[in-house]
Short mmCIF file of C-alpha atoms in Angstrom, two decimals:
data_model
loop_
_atom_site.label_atom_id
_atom_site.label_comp_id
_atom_site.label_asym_id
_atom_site.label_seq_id
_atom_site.Cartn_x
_atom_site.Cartn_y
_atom_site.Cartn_z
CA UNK A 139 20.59 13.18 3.65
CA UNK A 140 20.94 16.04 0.92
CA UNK A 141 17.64 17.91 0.06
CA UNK A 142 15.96 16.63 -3.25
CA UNK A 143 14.33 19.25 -5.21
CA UNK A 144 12.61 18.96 -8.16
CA UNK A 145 12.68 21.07 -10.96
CA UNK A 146 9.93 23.65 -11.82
CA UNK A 147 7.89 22.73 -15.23
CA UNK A 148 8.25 25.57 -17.31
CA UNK A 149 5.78 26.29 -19.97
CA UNK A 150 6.64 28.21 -23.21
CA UNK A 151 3.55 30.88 -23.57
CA UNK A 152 4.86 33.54 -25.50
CA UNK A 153 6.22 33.51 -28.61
CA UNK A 154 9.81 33.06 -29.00
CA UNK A 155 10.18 32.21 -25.24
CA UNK A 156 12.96 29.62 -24.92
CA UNK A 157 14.53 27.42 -22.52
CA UNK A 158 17.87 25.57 -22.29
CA UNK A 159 17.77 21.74 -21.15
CA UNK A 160 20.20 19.21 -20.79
CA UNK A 161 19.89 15.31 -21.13
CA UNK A 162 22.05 12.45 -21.29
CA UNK A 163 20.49 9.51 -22.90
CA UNK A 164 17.00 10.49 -23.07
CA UNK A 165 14.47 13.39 -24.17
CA UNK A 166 11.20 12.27 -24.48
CA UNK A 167 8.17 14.11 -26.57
CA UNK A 168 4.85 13.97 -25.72
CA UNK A 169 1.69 14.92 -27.58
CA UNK A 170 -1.64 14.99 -25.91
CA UNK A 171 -4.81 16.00 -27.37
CA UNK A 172 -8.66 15.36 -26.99
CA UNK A 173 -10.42 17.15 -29.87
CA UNK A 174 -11.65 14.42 -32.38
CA UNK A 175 -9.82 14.91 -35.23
CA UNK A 176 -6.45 12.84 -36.09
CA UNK A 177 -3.21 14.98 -35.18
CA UNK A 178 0.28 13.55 -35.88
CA UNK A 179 3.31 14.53 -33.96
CA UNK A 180 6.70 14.36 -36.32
CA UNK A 181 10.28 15.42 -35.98
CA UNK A 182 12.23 17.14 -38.32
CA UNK A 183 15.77 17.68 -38.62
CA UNK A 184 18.75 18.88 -39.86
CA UNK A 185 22.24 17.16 -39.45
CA UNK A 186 25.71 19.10 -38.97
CA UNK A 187 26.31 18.05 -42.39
CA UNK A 188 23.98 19.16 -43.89
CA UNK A 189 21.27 16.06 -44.08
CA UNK A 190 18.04 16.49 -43.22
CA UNK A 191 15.40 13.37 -41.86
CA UNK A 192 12.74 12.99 -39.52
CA UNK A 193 10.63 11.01 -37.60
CA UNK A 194 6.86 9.97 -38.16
CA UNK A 195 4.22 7.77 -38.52
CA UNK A 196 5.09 5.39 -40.69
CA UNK A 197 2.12 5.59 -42.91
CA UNK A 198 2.85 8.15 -45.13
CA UNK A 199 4.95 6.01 -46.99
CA UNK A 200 4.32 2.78 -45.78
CA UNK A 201 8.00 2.30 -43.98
CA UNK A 202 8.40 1.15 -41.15
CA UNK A 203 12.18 2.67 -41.04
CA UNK A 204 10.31 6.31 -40.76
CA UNK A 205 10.06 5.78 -37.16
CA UNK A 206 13.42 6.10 -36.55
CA UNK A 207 15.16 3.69 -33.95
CA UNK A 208 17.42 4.37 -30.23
CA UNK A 209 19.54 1.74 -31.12
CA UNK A 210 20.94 3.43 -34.91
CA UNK A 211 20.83 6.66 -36.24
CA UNK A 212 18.89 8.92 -36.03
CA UNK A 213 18.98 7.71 -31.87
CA UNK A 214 15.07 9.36 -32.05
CA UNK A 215 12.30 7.11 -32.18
CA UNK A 216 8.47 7.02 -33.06
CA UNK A 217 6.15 5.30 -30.78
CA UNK A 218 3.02 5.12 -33.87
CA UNK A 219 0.79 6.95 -34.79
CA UNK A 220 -2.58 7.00 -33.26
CA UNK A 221 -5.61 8.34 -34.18
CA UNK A 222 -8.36 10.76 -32.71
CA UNK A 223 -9.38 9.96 -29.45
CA UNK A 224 -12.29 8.33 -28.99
CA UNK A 225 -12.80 9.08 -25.18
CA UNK A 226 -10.63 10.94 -23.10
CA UNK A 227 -6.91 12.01 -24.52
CA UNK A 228 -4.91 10.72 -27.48
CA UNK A 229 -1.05 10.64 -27.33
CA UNK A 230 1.45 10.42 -29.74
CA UNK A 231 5.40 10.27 -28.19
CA UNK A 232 8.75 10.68 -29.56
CA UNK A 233 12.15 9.55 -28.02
CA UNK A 234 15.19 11.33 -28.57
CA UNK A 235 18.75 8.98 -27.48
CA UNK A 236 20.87 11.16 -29.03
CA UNK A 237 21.15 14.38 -30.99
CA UNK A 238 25.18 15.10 -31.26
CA UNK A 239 25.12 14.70 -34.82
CA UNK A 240 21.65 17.12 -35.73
CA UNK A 241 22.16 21.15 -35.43
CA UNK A 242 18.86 21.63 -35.49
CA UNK A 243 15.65 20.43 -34.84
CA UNK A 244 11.92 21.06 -35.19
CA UNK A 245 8.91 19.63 -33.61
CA UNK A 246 5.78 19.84 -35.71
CA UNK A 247 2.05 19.00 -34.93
CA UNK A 248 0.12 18.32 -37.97
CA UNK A 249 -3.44 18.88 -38.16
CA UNK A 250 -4.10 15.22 -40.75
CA UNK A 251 -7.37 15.07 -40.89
CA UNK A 252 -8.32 18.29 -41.76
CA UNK A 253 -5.37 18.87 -44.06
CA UNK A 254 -5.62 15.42 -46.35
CA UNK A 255 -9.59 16.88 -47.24
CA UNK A 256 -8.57 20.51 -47.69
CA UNK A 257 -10.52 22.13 -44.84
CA UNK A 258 -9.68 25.09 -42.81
CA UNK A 259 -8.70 25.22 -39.62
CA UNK A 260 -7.11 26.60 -36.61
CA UNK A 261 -5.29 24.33 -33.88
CA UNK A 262 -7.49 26.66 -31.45
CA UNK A 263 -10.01 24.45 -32.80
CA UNK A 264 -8.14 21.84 -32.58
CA UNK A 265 -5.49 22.19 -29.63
CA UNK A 266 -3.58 20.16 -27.90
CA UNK A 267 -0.35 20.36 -25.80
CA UNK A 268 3.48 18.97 -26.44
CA UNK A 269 5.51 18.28 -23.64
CA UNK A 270 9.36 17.93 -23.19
CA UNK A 271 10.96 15.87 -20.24
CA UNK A 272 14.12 14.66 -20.18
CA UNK A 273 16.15 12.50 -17.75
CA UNK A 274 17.71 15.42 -16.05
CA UNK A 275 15.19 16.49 -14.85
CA UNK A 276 13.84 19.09 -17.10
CA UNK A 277 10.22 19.22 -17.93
CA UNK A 278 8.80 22.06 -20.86
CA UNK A 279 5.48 22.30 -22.28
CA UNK A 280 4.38 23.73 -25.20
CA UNK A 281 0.90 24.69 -25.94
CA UNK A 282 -0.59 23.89 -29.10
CA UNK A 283 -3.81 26.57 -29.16
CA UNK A 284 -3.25 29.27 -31.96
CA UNK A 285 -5.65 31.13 -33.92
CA UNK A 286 -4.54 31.14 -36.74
CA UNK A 287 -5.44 29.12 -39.67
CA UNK A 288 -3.16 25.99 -41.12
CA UNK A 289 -2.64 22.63 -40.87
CA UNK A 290 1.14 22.87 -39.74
CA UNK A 291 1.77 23.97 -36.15
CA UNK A 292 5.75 24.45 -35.63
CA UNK A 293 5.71 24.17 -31.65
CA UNK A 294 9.14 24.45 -30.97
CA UNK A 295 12.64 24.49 -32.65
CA UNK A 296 15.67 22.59 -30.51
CA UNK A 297 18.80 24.08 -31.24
CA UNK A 298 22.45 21.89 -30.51
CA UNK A 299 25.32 24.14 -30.62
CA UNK A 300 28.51 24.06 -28.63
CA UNK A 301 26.18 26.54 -26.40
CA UNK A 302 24.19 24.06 -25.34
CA UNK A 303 20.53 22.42 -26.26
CA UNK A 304 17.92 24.93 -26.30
CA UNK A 305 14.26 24.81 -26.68
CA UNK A 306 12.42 27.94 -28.68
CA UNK A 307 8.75 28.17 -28.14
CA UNK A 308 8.08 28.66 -32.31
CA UNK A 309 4.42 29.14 -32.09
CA UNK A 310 4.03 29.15 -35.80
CA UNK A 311 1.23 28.03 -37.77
CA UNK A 312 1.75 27.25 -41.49
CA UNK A 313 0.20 25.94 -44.84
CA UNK A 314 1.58 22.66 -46.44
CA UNK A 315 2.98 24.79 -48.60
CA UNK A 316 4.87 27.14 -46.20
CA UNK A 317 5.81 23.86 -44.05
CA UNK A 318 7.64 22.52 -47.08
CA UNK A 319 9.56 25.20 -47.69
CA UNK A 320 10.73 25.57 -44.36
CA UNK A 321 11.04 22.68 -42.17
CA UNK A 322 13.97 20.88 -43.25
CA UNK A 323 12.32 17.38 -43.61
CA UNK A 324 9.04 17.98 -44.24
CA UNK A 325 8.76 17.47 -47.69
CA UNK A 326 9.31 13.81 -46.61
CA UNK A 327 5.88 13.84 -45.66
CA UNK A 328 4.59 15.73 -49.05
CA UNK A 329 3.87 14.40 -52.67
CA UNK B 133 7.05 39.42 -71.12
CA UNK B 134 8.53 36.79 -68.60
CA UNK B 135 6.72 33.81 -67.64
CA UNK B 136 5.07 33.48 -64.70
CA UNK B 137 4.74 30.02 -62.95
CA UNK B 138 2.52 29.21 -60.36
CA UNK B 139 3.90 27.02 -57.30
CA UNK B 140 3.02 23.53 -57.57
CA UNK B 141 0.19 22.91 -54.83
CA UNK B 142 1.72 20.76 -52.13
CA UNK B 143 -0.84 18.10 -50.15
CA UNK B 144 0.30 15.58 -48.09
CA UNK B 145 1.24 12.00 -48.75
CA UNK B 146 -1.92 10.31 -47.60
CA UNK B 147 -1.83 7.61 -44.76
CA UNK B 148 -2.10 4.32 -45.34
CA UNK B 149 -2.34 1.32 -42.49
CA UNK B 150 0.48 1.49 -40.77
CA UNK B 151 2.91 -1.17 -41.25
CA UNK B 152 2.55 -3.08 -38.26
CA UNK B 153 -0.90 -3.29 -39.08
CA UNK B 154 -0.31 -4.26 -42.77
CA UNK B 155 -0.79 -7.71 -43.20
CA UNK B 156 2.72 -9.98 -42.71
CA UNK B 157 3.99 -12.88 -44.50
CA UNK B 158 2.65 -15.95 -42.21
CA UNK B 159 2.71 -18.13 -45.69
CA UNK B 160 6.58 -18.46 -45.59
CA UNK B 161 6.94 -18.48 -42.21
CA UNK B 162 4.28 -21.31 -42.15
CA UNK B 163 5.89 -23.20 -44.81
CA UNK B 164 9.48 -22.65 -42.99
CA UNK B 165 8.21 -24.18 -40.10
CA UNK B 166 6.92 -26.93 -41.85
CA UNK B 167 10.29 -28.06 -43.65
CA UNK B 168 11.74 -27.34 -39.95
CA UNK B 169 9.27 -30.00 -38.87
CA UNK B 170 9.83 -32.34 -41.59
CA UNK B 171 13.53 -32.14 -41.30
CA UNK B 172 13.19 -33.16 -37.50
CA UNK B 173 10.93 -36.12 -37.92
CA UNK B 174 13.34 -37.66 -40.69
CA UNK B 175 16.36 -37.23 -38.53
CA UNK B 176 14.34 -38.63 -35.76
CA UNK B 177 13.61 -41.57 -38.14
CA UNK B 178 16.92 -41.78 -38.85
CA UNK B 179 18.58 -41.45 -35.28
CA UNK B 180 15.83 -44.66 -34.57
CA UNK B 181 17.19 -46.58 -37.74
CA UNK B 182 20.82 -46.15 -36.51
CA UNK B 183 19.79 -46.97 -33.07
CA UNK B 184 18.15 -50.21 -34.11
CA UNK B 185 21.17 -51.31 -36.54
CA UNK B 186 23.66 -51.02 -33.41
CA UNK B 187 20.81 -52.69 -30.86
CA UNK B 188 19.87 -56.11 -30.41
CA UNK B 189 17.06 -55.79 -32.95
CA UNK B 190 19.23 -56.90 -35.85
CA UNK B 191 17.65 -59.80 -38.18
CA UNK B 192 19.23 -63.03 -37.13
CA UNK B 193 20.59 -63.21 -40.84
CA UNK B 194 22.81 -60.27 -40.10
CA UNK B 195 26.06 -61.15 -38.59
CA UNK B 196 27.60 -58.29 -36.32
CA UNK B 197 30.82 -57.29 -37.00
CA UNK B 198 33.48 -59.32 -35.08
CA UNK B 199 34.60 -56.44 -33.39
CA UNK B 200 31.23 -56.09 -31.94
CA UNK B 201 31.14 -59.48 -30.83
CA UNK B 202 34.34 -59.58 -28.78
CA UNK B 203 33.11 -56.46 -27.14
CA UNK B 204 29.85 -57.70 -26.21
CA UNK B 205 31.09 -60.83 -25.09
CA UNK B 206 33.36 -59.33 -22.46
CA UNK B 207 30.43 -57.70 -21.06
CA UNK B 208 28.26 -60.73 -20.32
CA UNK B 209 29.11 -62.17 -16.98
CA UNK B 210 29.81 -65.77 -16.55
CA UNK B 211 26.81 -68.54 -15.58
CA UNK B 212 27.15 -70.42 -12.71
CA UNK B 213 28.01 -73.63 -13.17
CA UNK B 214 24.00 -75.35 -12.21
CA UNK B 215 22.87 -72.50 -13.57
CA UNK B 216 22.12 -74.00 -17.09
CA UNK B 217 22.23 -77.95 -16.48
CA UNK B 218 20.38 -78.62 -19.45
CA UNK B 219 22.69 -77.26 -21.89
CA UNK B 220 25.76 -78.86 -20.18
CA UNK B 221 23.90 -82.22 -20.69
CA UNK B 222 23.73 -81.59 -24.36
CA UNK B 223 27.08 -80.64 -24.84
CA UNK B 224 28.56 -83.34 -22.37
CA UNK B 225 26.49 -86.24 -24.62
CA UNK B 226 28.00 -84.50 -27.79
CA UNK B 227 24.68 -85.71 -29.36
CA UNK B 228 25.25 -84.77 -33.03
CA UNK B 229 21.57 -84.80 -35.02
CA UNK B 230 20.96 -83.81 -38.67
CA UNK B 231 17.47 -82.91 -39.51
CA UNK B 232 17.82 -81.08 -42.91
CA UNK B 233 19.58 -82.02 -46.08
CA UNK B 234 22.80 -81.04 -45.70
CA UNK B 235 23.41 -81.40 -49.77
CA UNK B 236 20.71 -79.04 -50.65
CA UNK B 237 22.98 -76.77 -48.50
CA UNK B 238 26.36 -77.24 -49.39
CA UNK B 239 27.17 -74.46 -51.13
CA UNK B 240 26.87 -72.26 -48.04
CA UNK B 241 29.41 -71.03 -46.02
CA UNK B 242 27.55 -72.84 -43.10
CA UNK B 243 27.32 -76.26 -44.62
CA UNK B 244 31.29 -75.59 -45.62
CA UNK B 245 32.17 -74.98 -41.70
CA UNK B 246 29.41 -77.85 -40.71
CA UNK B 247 30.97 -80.70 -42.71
CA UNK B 248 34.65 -79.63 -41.89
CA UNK B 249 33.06 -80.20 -37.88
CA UNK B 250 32.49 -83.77 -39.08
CA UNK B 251 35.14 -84.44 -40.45
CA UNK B 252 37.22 -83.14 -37.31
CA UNK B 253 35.27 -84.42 -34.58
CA UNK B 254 34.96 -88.21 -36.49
CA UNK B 255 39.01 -88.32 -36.28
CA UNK B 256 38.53 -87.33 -33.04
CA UNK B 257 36.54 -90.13 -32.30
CA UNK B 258 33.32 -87.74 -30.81
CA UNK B 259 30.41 -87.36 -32.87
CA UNK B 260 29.26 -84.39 -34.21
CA UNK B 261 26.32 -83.44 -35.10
CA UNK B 262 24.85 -80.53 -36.99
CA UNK B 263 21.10 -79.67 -35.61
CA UNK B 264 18.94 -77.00 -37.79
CA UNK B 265 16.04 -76.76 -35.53
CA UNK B 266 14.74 -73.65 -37.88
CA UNK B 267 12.38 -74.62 -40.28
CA UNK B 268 13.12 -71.28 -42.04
CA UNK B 269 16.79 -72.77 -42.49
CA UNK B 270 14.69 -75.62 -44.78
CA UNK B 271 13.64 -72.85 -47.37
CA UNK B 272 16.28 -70.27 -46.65
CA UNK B 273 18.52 -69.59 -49.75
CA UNK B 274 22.05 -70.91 -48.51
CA UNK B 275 23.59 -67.09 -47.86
CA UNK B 276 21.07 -66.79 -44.78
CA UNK B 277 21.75 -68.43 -41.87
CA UNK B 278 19.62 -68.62 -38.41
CA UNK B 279 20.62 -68.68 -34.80
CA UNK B 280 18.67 -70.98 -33.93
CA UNK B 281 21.33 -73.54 -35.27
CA UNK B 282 23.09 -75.37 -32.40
CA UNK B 283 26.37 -77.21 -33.14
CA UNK B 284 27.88 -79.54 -30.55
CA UNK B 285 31.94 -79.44 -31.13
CA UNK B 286 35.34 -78.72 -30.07
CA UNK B 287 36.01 -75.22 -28.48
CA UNK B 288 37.94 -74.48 -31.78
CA UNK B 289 34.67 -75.39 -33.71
CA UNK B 290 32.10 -74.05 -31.57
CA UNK B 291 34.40 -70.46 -31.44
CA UNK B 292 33.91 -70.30 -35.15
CA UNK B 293 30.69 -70.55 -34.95
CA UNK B 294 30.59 -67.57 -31.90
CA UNK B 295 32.29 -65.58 -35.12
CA UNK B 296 30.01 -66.56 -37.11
CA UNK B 297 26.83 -65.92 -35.07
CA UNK B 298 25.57 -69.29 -34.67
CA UNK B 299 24.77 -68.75 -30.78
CA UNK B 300 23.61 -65.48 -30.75
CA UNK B 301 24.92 -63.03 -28.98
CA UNK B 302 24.68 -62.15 -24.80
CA UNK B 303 22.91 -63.85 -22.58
CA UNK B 304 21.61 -66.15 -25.68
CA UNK B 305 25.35 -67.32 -26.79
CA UNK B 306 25.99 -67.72 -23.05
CA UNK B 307 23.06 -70.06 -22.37
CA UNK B 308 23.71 -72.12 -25.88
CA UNK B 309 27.44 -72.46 -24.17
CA UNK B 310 26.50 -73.60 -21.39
CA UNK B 311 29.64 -74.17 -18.90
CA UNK B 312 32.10 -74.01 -21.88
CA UNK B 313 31.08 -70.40 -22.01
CA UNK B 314 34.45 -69.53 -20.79
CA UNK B 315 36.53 -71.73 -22.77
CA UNK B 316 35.15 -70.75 -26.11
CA UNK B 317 35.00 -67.28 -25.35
CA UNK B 318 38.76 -67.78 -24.69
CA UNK B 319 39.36 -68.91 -28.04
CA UNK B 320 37.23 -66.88 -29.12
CA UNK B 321 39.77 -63.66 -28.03
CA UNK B 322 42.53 -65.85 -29.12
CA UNK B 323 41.24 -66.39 -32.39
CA UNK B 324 40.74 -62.59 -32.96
CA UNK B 325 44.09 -61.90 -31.41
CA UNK B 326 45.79 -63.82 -33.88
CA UNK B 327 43.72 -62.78 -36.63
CA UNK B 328 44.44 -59.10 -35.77
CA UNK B 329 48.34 -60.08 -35.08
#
């Protein structure tokens, strides 16, 4: 009987630290927080062609379709959104089918509550953590915790290129502002 | 001096309820379930009103097709020959009784067949007798006709009257037959035979 081994969970720290994974028909996207305020989890993308999409809650603009779905493009879906925990941990998950047709893509934590009323804040404040598994195996996580002040928190860009998928620990905190000019996608999200 | 813009200020599309919380459209679903359910009760209604036309619930003023007849007829078993001695009586005394005006009747198809019996069975030299037991049949306009008639005959006659409807159908015809059951249901077949020759 062969040895099973499982794999090590790797955490990104550092910024810029990056990981390659593999998966076959599923990546999965957890985030997990317990501070009381209401943090979304959302998925932005951009295709090979150009396109660019996401996935979130679907109450931004009332649309059910901005979940996304397994079964048709984009292959990612949006569990829902919850709200701020009222005891014990909060979770908000994303599943990813299928990403042969994206280049790149970026996994955002946004800060809501504080954000929608205009009031500073830092995700040290209001941290959480964003974990990657997928079904081969591979299992990254992703601290949300920085200092600085914003409402956007770019955990981690996922790169598809002929090299391979690859993880990079973004660590980035932005303004709406900032998010909407960089995040392809984001300006879904914005009025 | 070139103009200077500022950047527009972006903010975030605020959330509403989500949409599975947002409230759905029971109405029409409600009001498609209730034209389902009327739609099913109808053509229950309906399936019942088809049944009953093809059952043995038909009016006695309704005369089956004779194509249903025949059939039915071969499915009724023959009586022994005890089995109905009253009946055979009848028949064997050929008693022939008229209780109801015949003219007040005569333009009827009945009356038509019921005075052509008398006229056949008085050259035969039997009496016949034409017996409306019904008091409906007193009132009846002459297109309706009840079962309850009972014609003593000839087999030719008394098949006619099988055609007609005169003795019912089944079990009924075969009691009203008596032991000449057979023999008129044999004409009976012959008559169609020919008719469909």
């Amino acid at each position: 009987m062969s040895e099973v081994t499982l794999k090590k969970k790797v955490t990104l720290r550092r910024k810029s630290d990056s990981a390659l994974f593999t998966f076959d028909e599923k990546l999965q996207i957890d985030m997990k927080w317990s501070t009381n305020t209401d943090l979304d989890l959302c998925l932005f993308w951009k295709t090979k062609s150009g396109e660019i999409g996401g996935v979130f809650s679907d109450g931004f603009r009332q649309n059910k379709q901005d979940l996304g779905s397994l079964e048709n493009f984009p292959f990612i879906e949006h569990k829902g959104d919850e709200l701020a925990p009222k005891e014990g941990e909060s979770q908000e998950t994303i599943r990813v089918k299928s990403i042969d047709s994206l280049s790149e893509l970026y996994v955002v934590v946004l800060n809501y509550e504080k954000a929608i009323d205009s009031i500073p804040s830092t995700f040290q404040e209001d941290s959480g953590r964003v974990e990657i598994t997928t079904d081969k195996g591979d299992n990254l996580e992703v601290l949300v915790d920085a200092e600085e002040s914003g409402h956007v928190y770019v955990v981690c860009k996922i790169e598809n290129s002929d090299d391979g998928k690859k993880a990079i620990n973004m660590r980035e905190v932005m303004t709406l502002g900032q998010a909407f000019e960089k995040i392809p996608g984001f300006e879904l999200i914005c009025n | 001096m070139e103009n200077v813009n500022l950047k527009r200020k972006v903010t975030l599309k605020r959330k509403g309820d989500s949409v599975d919380q947002q409230p759905e459209k029971k109405p029409n679903k409600l009001i498609w379930v209730g034209i389902l359910g009327v739609v099913a009760v109808v053509i229950f209604f309906g399936i019942n009103q088809f049944g009953n036309k093809g059952g043995k619930d038909l009016p006695a003023n309704v005369q089956m097709p004779a194509e249903t007849l025949v059939q039915q007829d071969s499915e009724v078993e023959p009586i022994a020959a005890g089995e109905n001695e009253q009946t055979a009586t009848e028949i064997e005394n050929n008693e022939v009784t008229v209780h109801n005006n015949v003219s007040e009747e005569s333009s009827s198809s009945e009356d038509v067949v019921a005075q052509k019996t008398n006229t056949t069975n008085s050259s035969n030299d039997s009496k016949s007798t034409v017996h409306e037991s019904s008091p409906k049949n007193n009132t009846s306009n002459s297109g309706t006709q009840s079962n309850s008639v009972t014609v003593a005959g000839s087999i030719d006659e008394k098949a006619i009257k099988v055609i007609r409807g005169d003795f019912g159908n089944g079990t009924d015809r075969k009691d009203a037959l008596g032991i000449e059951y057979d023999a008129i249901q044999a004409k009976v077949n012959e008559l169609y035979r020919n008719k469909n020759d």
